[in-house]
Coordinates of C-alpha atoms and ligand atoms in Angstrom, one line a residue:
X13 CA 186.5 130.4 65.6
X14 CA 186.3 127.7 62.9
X15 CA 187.7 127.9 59.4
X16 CA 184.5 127.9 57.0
X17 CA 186.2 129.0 53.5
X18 CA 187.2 126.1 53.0
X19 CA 183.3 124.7 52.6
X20 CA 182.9 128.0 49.9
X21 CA 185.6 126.5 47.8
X22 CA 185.2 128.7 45.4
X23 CA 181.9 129.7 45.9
X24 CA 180.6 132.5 46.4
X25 CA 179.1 133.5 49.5
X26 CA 175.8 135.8 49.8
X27 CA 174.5 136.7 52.7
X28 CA 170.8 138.5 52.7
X29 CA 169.0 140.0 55.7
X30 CA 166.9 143.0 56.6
X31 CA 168.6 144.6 58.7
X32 CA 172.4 146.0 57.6
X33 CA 175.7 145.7 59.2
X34 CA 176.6 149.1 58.9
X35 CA 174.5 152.0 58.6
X36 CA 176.1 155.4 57.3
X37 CA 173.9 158.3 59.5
X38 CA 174.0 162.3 58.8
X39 CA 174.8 163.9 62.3
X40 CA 175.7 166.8 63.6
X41 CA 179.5 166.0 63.1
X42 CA 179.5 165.0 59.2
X43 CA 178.5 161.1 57.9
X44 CA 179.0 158.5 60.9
X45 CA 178.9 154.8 60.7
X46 CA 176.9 153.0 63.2
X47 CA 177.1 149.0 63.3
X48 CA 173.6 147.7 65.0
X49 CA 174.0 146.6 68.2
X50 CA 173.6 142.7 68.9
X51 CA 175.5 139.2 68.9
X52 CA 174.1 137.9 65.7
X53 CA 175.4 140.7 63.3
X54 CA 178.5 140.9 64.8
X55 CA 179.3 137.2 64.8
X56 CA 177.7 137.3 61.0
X57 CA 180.3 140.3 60.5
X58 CA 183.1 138.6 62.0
X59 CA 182.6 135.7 59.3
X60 CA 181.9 138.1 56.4
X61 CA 184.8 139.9 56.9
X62 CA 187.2 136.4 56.7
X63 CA 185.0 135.1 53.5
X64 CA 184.8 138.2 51.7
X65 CA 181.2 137.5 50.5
X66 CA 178.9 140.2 49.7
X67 CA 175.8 140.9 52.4
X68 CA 172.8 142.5 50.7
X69 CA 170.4 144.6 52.8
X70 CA 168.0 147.3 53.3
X71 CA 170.0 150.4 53.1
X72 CA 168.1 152.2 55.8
X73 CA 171.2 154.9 57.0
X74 CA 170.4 158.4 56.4
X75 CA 173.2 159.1 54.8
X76 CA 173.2 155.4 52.7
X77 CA 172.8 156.6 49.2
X78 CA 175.4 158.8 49.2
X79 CA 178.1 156.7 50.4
X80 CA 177.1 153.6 47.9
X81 CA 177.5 153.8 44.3
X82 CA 175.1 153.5 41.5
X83 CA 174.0 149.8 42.3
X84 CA 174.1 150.4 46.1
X85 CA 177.5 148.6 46.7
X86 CA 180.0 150.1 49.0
X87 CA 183.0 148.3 50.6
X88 CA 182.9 147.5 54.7
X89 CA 184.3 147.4 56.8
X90 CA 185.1 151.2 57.0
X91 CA 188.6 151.5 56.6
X92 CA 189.2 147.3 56.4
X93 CA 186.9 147.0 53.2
X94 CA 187.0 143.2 53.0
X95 CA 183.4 142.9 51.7
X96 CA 180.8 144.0 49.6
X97 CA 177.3 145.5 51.1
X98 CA 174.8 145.8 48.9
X99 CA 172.0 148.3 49.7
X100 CA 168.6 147.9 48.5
X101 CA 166.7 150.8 48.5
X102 CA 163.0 150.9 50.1
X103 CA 160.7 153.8 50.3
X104 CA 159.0 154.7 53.4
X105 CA 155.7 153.2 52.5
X106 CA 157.5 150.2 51.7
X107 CA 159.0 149.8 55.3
X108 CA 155.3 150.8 57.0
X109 CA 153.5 147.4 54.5
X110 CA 156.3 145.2 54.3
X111 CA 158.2 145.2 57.4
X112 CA 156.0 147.1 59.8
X113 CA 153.2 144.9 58.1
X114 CA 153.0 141.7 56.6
X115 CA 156.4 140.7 58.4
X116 CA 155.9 142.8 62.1
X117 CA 152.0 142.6 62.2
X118 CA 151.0 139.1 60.3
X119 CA 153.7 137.2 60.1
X120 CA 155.5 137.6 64.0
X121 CA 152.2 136.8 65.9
X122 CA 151.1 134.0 63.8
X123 CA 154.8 132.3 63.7
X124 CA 154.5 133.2 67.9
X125 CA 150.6 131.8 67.6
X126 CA 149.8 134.8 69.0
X127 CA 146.5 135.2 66.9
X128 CA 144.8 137.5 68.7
X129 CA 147.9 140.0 67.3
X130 CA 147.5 138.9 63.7
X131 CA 146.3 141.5 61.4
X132 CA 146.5 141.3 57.6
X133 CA 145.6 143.8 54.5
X134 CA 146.0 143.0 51.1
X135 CA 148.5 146.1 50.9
X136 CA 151.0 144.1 53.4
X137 CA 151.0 141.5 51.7
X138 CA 151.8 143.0 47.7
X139 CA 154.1 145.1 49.2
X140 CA 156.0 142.4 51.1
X141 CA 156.0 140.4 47.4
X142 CA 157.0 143.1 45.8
X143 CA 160.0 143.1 47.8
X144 CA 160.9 140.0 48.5
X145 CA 161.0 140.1 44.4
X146 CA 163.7 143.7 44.7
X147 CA 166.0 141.7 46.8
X148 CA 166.1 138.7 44.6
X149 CA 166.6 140.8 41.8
X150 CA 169.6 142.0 44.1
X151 CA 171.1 138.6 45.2
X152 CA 171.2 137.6 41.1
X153 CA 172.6 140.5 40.5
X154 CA 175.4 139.7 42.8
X155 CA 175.7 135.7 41.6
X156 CA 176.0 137.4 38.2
X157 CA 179.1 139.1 38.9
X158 CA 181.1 136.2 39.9
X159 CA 181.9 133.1 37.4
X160 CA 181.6 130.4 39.8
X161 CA 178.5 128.4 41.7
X162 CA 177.3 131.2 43.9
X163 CA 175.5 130.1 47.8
X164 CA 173.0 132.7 49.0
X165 CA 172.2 132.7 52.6
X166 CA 168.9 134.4 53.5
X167 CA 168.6 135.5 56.9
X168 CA 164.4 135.3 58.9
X169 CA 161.1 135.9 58.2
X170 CA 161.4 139.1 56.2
X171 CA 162.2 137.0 53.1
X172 CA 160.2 134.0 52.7
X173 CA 159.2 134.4 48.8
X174 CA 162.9 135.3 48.0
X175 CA 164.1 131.9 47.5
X176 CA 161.4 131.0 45.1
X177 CA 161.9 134.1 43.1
X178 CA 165.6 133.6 42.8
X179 CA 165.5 130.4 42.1
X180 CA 163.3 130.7 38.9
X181 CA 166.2 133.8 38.2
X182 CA 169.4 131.8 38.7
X183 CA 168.7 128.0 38.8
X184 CA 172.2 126.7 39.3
X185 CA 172.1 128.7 42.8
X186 CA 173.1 127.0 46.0
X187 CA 170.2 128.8 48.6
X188 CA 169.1 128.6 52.1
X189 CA 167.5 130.1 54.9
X190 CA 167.6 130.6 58.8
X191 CA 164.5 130.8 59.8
X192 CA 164.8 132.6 63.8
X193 CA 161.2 132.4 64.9
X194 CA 158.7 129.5 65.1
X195 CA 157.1 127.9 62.6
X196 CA 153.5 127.8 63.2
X197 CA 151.0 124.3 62.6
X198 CA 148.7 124.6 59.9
X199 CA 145.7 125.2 61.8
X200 CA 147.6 128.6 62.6
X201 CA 149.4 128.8 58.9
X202 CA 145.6 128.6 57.7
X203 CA 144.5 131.9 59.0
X204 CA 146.1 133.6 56.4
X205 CA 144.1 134.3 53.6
X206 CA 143.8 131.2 51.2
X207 CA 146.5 131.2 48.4
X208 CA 149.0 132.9 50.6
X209 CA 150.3 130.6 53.1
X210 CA 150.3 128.0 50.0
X211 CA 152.6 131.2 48.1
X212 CA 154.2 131.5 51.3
X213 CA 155.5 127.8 51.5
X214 CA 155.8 127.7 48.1
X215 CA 158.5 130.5 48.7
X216 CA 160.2 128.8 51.6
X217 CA 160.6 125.3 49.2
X218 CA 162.7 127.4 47.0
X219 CA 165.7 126.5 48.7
X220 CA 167.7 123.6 48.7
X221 CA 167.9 124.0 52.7
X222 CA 165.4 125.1 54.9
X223 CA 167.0 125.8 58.7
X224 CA 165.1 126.3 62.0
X225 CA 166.4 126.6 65.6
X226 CA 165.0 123.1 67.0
X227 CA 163.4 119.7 65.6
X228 CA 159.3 121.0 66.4
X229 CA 159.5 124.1 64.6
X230 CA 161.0 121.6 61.3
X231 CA 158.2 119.4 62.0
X232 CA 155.3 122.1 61.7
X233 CA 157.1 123.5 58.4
X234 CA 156.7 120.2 57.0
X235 CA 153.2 120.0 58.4
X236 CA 151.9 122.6 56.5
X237 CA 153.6 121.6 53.5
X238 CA 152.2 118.4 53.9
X239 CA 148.4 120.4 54.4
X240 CA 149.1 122.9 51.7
X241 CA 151.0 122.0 48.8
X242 CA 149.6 119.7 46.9
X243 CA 152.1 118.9 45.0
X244 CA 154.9 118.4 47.3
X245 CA 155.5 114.8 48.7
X246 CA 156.9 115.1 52.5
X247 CA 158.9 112.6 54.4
X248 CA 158.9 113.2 57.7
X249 CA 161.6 111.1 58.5
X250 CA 164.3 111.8 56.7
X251 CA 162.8 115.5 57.0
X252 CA 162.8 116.2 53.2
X253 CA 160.0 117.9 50.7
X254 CA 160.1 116.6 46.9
X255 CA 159.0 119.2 44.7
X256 CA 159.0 119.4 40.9
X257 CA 162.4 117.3 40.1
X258 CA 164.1 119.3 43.4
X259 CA 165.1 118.0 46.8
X260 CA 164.5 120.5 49.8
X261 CA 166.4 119.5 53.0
X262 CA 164.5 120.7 56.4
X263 CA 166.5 120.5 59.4
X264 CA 167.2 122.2 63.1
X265 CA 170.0 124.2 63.7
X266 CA 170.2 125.6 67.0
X267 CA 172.0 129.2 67.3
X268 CA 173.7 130.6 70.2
X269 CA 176.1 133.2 71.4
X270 CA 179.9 134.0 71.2
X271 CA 180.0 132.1 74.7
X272 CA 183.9 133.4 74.8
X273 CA 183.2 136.9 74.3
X274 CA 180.2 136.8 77.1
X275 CA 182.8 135.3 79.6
X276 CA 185.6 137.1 79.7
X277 CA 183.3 140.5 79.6
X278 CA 181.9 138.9 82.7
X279 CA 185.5 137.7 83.8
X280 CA 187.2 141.0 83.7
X281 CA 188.1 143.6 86.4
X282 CA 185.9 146.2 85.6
X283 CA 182.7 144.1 85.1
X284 CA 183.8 142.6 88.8
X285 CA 183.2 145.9 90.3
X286 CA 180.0 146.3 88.8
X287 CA 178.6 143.6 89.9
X288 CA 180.0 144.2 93.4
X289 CA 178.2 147.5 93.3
X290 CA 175.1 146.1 92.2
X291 CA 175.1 143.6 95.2
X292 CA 176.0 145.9 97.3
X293 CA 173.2 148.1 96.5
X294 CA 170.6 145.8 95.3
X295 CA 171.6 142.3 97.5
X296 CA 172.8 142.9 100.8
X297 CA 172.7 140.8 103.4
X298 CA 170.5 137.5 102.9
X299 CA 168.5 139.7 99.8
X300 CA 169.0 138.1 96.4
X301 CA 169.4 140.1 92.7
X302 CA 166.7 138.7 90.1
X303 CA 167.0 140.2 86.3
X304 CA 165.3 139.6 83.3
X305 CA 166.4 141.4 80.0
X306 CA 164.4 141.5 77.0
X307 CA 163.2 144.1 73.9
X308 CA 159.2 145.3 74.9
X309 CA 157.6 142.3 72.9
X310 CA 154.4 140.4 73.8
X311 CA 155.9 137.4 73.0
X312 CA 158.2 138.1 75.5
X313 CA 155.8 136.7 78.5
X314 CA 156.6 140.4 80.8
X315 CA 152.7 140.9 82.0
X316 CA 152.9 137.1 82.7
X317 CA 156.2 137.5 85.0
X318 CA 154.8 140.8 86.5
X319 CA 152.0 139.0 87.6
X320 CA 154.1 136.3 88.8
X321 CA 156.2 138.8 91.1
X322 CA 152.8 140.5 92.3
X323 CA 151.5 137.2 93.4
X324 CA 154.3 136.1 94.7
X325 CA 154.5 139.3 97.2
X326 CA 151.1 139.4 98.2
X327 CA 150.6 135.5 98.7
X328 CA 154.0 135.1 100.2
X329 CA 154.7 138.0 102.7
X330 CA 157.2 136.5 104.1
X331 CA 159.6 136.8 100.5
X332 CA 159.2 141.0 100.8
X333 CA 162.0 142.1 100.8
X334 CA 164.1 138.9 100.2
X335 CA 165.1 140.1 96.5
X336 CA 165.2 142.8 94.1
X337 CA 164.4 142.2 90.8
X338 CA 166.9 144.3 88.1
X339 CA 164.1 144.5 84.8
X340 CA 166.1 145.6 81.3
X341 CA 163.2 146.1 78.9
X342 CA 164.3 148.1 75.9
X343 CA 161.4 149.8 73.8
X344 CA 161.4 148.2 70.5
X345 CA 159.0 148.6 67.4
X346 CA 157.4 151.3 68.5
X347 CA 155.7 152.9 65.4
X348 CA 153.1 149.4 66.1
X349 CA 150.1 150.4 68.6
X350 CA 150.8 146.9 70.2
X351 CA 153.9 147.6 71.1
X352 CA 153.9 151.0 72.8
X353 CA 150.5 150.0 74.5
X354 CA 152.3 147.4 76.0
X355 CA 155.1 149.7 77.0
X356 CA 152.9 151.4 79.3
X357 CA 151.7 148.9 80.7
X358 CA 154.9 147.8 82.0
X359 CA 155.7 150.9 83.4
X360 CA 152.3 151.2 85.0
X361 CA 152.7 147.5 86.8
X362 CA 156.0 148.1 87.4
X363 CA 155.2 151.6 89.4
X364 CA 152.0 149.6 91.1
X365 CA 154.1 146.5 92.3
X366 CA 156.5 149.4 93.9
X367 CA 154.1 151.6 95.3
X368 CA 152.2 148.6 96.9
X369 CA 154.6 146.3 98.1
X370 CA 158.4 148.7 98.4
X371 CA 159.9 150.2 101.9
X372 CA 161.4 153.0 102.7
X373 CA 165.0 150.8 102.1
X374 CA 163.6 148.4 99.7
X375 CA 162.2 148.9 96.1
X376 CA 161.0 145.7 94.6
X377 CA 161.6 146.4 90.9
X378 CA 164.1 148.7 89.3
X379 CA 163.0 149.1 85.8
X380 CA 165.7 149.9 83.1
X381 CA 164.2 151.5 80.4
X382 CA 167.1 151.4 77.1
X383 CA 169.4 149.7 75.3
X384 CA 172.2 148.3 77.8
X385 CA 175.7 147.9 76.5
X386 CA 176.7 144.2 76.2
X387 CA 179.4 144.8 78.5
X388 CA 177.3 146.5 81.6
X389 CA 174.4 143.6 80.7
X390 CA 177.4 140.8 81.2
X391 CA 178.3 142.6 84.4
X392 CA 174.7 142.4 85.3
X393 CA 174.3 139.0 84.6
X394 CA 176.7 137.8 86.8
X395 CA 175.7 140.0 89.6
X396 CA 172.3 138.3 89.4
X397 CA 171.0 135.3 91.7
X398 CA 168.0 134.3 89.5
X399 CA 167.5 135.4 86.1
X400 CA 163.4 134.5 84.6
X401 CA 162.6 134.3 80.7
X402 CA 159.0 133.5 80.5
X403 CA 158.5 133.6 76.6
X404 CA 155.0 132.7 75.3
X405 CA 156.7 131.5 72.2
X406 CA 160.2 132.1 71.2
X407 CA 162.7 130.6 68.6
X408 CA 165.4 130.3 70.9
X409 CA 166.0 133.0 73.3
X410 CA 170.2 134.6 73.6
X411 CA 169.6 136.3 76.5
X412 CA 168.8 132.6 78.6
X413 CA 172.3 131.6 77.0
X414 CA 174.3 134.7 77.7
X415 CA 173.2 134.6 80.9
X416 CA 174.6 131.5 81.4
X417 CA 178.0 132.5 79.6
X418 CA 178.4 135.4 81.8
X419 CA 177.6 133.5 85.1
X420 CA 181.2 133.0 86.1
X421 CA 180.6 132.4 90.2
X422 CA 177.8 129.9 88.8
X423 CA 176.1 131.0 91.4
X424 CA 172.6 131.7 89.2
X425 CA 169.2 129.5 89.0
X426 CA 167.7 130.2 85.4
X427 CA 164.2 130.3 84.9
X428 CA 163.2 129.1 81.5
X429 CA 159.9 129.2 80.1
X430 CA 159.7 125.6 78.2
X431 CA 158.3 127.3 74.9
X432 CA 161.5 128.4 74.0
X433 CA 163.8 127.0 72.0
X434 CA 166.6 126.8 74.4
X435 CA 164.6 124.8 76.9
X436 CA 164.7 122.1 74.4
X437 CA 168.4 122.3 74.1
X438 CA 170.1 122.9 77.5
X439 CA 169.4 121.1 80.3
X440 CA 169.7 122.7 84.1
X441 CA 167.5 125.5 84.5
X442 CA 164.1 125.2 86.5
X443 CA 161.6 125.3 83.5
X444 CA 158.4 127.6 83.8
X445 CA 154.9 127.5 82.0
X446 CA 154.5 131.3 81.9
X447 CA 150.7 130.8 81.3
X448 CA 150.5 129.1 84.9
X449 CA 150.7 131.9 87.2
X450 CA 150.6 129.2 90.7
X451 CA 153.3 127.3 89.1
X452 CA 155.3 130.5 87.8
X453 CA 155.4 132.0 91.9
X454 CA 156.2 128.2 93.1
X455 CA 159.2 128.3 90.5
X456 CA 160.9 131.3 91.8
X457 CA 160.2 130.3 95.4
X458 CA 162.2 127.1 94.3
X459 CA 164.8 129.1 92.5
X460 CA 165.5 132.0 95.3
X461 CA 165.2 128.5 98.2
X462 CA 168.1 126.3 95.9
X463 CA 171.2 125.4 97.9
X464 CA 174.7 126.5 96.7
X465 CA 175.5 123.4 95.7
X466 CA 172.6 122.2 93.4
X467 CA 172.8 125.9 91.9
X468 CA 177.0 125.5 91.1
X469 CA 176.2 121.7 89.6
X470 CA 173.2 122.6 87.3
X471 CA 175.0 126.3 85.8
X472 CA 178.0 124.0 85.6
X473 CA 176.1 121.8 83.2
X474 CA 174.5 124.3 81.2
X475 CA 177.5 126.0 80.8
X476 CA 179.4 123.0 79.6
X477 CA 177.5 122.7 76.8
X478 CA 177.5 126.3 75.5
X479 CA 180.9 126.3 75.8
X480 CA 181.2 123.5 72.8
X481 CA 178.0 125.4 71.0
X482 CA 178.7 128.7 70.4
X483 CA 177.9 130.6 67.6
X484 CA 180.3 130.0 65.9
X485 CA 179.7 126.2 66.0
X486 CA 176.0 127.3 64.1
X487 CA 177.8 128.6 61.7
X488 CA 179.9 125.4 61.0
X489 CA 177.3 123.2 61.1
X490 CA 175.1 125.3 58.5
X491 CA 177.7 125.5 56.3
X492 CA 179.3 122.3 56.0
X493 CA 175.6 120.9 55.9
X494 CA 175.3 122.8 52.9
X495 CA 178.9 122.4 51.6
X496 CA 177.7 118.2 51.6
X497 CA 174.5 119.0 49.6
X498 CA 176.1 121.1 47.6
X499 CA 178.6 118.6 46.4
X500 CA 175.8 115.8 46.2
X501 CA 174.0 118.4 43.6
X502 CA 177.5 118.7 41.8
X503 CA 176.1 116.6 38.8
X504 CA 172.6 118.0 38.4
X505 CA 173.8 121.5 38.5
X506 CA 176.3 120.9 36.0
X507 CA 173.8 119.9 33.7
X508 CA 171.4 122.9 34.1
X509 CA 174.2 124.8 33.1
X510 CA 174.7 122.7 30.1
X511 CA 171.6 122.7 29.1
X512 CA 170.7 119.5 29.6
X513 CA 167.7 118.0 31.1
X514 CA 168.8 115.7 33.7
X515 CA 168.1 112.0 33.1
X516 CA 166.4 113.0 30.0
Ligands
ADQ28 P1 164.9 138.4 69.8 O1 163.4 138.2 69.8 O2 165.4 139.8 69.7 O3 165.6 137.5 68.7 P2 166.7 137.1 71.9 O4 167.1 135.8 71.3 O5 166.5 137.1 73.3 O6 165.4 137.7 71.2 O7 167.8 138.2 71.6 C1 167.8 139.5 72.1 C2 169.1 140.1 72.1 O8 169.0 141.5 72.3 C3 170.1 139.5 73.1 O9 171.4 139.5 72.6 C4 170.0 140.6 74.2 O10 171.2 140.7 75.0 C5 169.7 141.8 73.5 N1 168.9 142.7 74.3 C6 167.7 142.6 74.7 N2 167.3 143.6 75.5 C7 168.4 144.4 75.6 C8 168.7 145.7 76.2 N3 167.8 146.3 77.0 N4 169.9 146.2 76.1 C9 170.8 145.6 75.3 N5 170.6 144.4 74.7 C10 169.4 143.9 74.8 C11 165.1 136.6 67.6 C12 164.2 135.5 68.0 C13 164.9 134.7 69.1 C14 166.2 134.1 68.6 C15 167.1 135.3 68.0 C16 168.3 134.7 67.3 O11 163.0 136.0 68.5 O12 164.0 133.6 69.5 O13 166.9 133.6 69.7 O14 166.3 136.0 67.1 O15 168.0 133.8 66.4

């Protein structure tokens, strides 16, 4: 893992996401601490804890409240304490319009132009200002308390209108923003209600550096600020917005995994013996092990790879029987209608696909219905022959890469649906339209049909370049990118704090 104080100087470091690193919960047993599960917080974590910034989130932990103090700081890790979380408090009808709503019902489908998901009320949308404005107020809060230039980091889509805010609280503030997800074209932007996707950019240029995951999703950002403010002059190719007297970098910034971690899970004995297990069971013989892991989302392409399998038996007779497919589908959002309709569905196909095509010693789909350990999952992965993502849209996809990391015989094909962002990055796995259903069931033909050798040559190459862009490689580049602006600003930012209008 890199160094990255030494681009903080001393500067200091805020980090700002929705969801928090560690949640206190009231159980049966007393006040536990739970840490989410998933690569991005802990590799966030990881880094926090070396910096000693201060990460301010929604303090959504039962028990949150009483293990803060009066501002909502408390000290994690528990037991370690080597930085500051700082809780902001929502109310439950808070959560249901700004993150159930304007961010979980408008603002995922149209990023995924999914539009015939998009649903807006005026009540998301004030909420989700309102907001966005409480965890601004939070962030300068936090840049208050230290004497130095302080560099706030916000995390998604929850927060595009806290940079703006900020901004107009604490000028002299070094702020930027990952954004994870897509960034629509304006002909989607515009379907939100006129004067909020202008507020909405208008947000996003509030920071000095705006991140995506690849160059197309940059390119739409400054597409619709090119459409929709009209103040803002865009240049394309040096991928910069001039607003007001500010500068407002745009650039791609790939993320991945801890490819390390994902290997040596894989590597080790005890994951060896699962996947032994599994191919004993699941890929005797000549039959091949196919798995595809992903959270219940309809971005996520599963009716569309469903299908794909269905066709695939019925047209194809002769591949019954010649794999078994492992499906991890964890329920996820499931207070939205969407989500849990789509839930069913699954199961329904899932039990349809069985019931028409399985044998008395075959079953065609084993559905896994929760949240796998990343251990088991790496075990699985490398067990696995074939492994299909078939995204309609998706920023960049982790479970394509750790797939990849865990693959340690190399003996895997990847299917890769080309709208993510990681079909744009690495090169080697058979690339899918998920929309075409003929060329989806040719794919996986291909795929289950590739010799040994082409197989070891193309994981080889994909995992070749994870290995030297991992996670923590993201993180470096963000940060010394902004370290270099930050140092370029040196002069104007001195002068704000004087006082002084620059070049006046
Ligand atoms: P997601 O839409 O959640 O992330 P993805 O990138 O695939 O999609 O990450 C999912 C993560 O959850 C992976 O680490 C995976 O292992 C884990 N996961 C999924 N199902 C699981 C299960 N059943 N059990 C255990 N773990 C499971 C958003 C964007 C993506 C972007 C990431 C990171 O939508 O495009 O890649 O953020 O920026």
């Amino acid at each position: 893992m890199p160094e990255f104080l030494h681009y903080l100087d001393d500067c200091k470091f805020i980090l700002v996401s929705n969801r928090e690193p560690y949640e206190h919960i009231r159980g049966p047993r007393g006040i536990e601490v739970k840490q989410p599960a998933g690569g991005l917080v802990s590799a966030l974590d990881t880094t926090m804890r070396r910096i000693h910034g201060t990460w301010v989130a929604w303090g959504s932990g039962s028990a949150d409240r009483e293990t803060s103090d009066e501002s909502g700081r408390v000290q994690v890790p528990p037991g370690e304490e080597s930085y500051t979380l700082r809780r902001v408090w929502l109310e439950n009808s808070e959560v249901d319009a700004y993150y159930h709503g304007f961010a979980n019902r408008s603002l995922w489908p149209l990023c995924h132009m999914l539009i015939h998901h998009f649903e807006y009320r005026t009540e998301y949308w004030d909420r989700y200002r309102a907001v966005n404005l409480r965890f601004a107020h939070a962030v300068a809060d936090e840049a208050e308390r230290c004497t130095g230039r302080s560099m706030a980091w916000i995390q998604d889509y929850h927060f595009a209108l806290v940079a703006e805010f900020l901004r107009a609280m604490r000028p002299s503030l070094f702020i930027h923003q990952f954004w994870h997800i897509p960034f629509p074209p304006p002909d989607i932007l515009r379907l939100l209600p006129s004067g909020s996707h202008e507020a909405l950019l208008r947000g996003l240029l509030g920071n000095d550096l705006m991140e995506f995951q690849i160059d197309r999703h940059a390119l739409n950002f400054l597409d619709c600020v090119a459409e929709f403010v009209p103040d803002a002059e865009v240049d394309v190719g040096d991928q910069t917005v001039r607003l007001q007297d500010r500068i407002v970098q745009v650039s791609a910034f790939p993320i991945s995994i801890d490819f390390e971690k994902y290997h040596q899970m894989a590597l080790c004995a005890p994951a060896e013996r699962l996947a032994q297990t599994l191919r004993g069971r699941y890929a005797h013989g000549s039959r091949q092990l196919g798995v595809s892991v992903d959270r219940v989302d309809y971005t996520k392409g599963i009716p569309e790879r469903l299908r794909a399998l269905e066709l695939l038996w019925s047209e194809h007779p002769e591949m019954l029987g010649r794999f078994t497919f492992i499906f991890v589908c964890t329920p996820s959002r499931t207070n939205l209608p969407a989500y849990t309709q789509l839930e069913r569905e699954v199961g329904e196909s899932v039990l349809a696909i069985n019931r028409r095509f399985g044998s008395p010693d075959w079953t065609p789909i084993v559905l896994i219905n929760e949240n796998v350990d990343a251990d088991l999952l790496a075990a699985v992965y490398r067990a696995a022959d074939i492994c299909l993502v078939s995204s309609l849209q998706d920023g960049m996809n982790l479970v394509a890469k750790e797939f990849v990391a865990a693959q340690v015989e190399e003996r895997g094909v990847l299917l890769l649906s080309r709208f993510t962002g990681a079909a744009e990055e690495i090169e080697g796995a058979v690339l899918i339209n998920p929309f075409n259903v003929d060329g989806f069931v040719s794919a996986i033909r291909t795929a289950l049909e590739m010799p040994a050798e082409e197989r070891r040559r193309r994981m080889r190459r994909m995992r070749r370049r994870l290995q030297n862009n991992t996670i923590f490689d993201w993180l470096d580049a963000i940060l010394a990118r902004g370290a270099d602006i930050m140092a370029a600003q040196r002069p104007s930012v001195d002068a704000i704090a004087a006082g002084v209008k620059v070049g006046g």
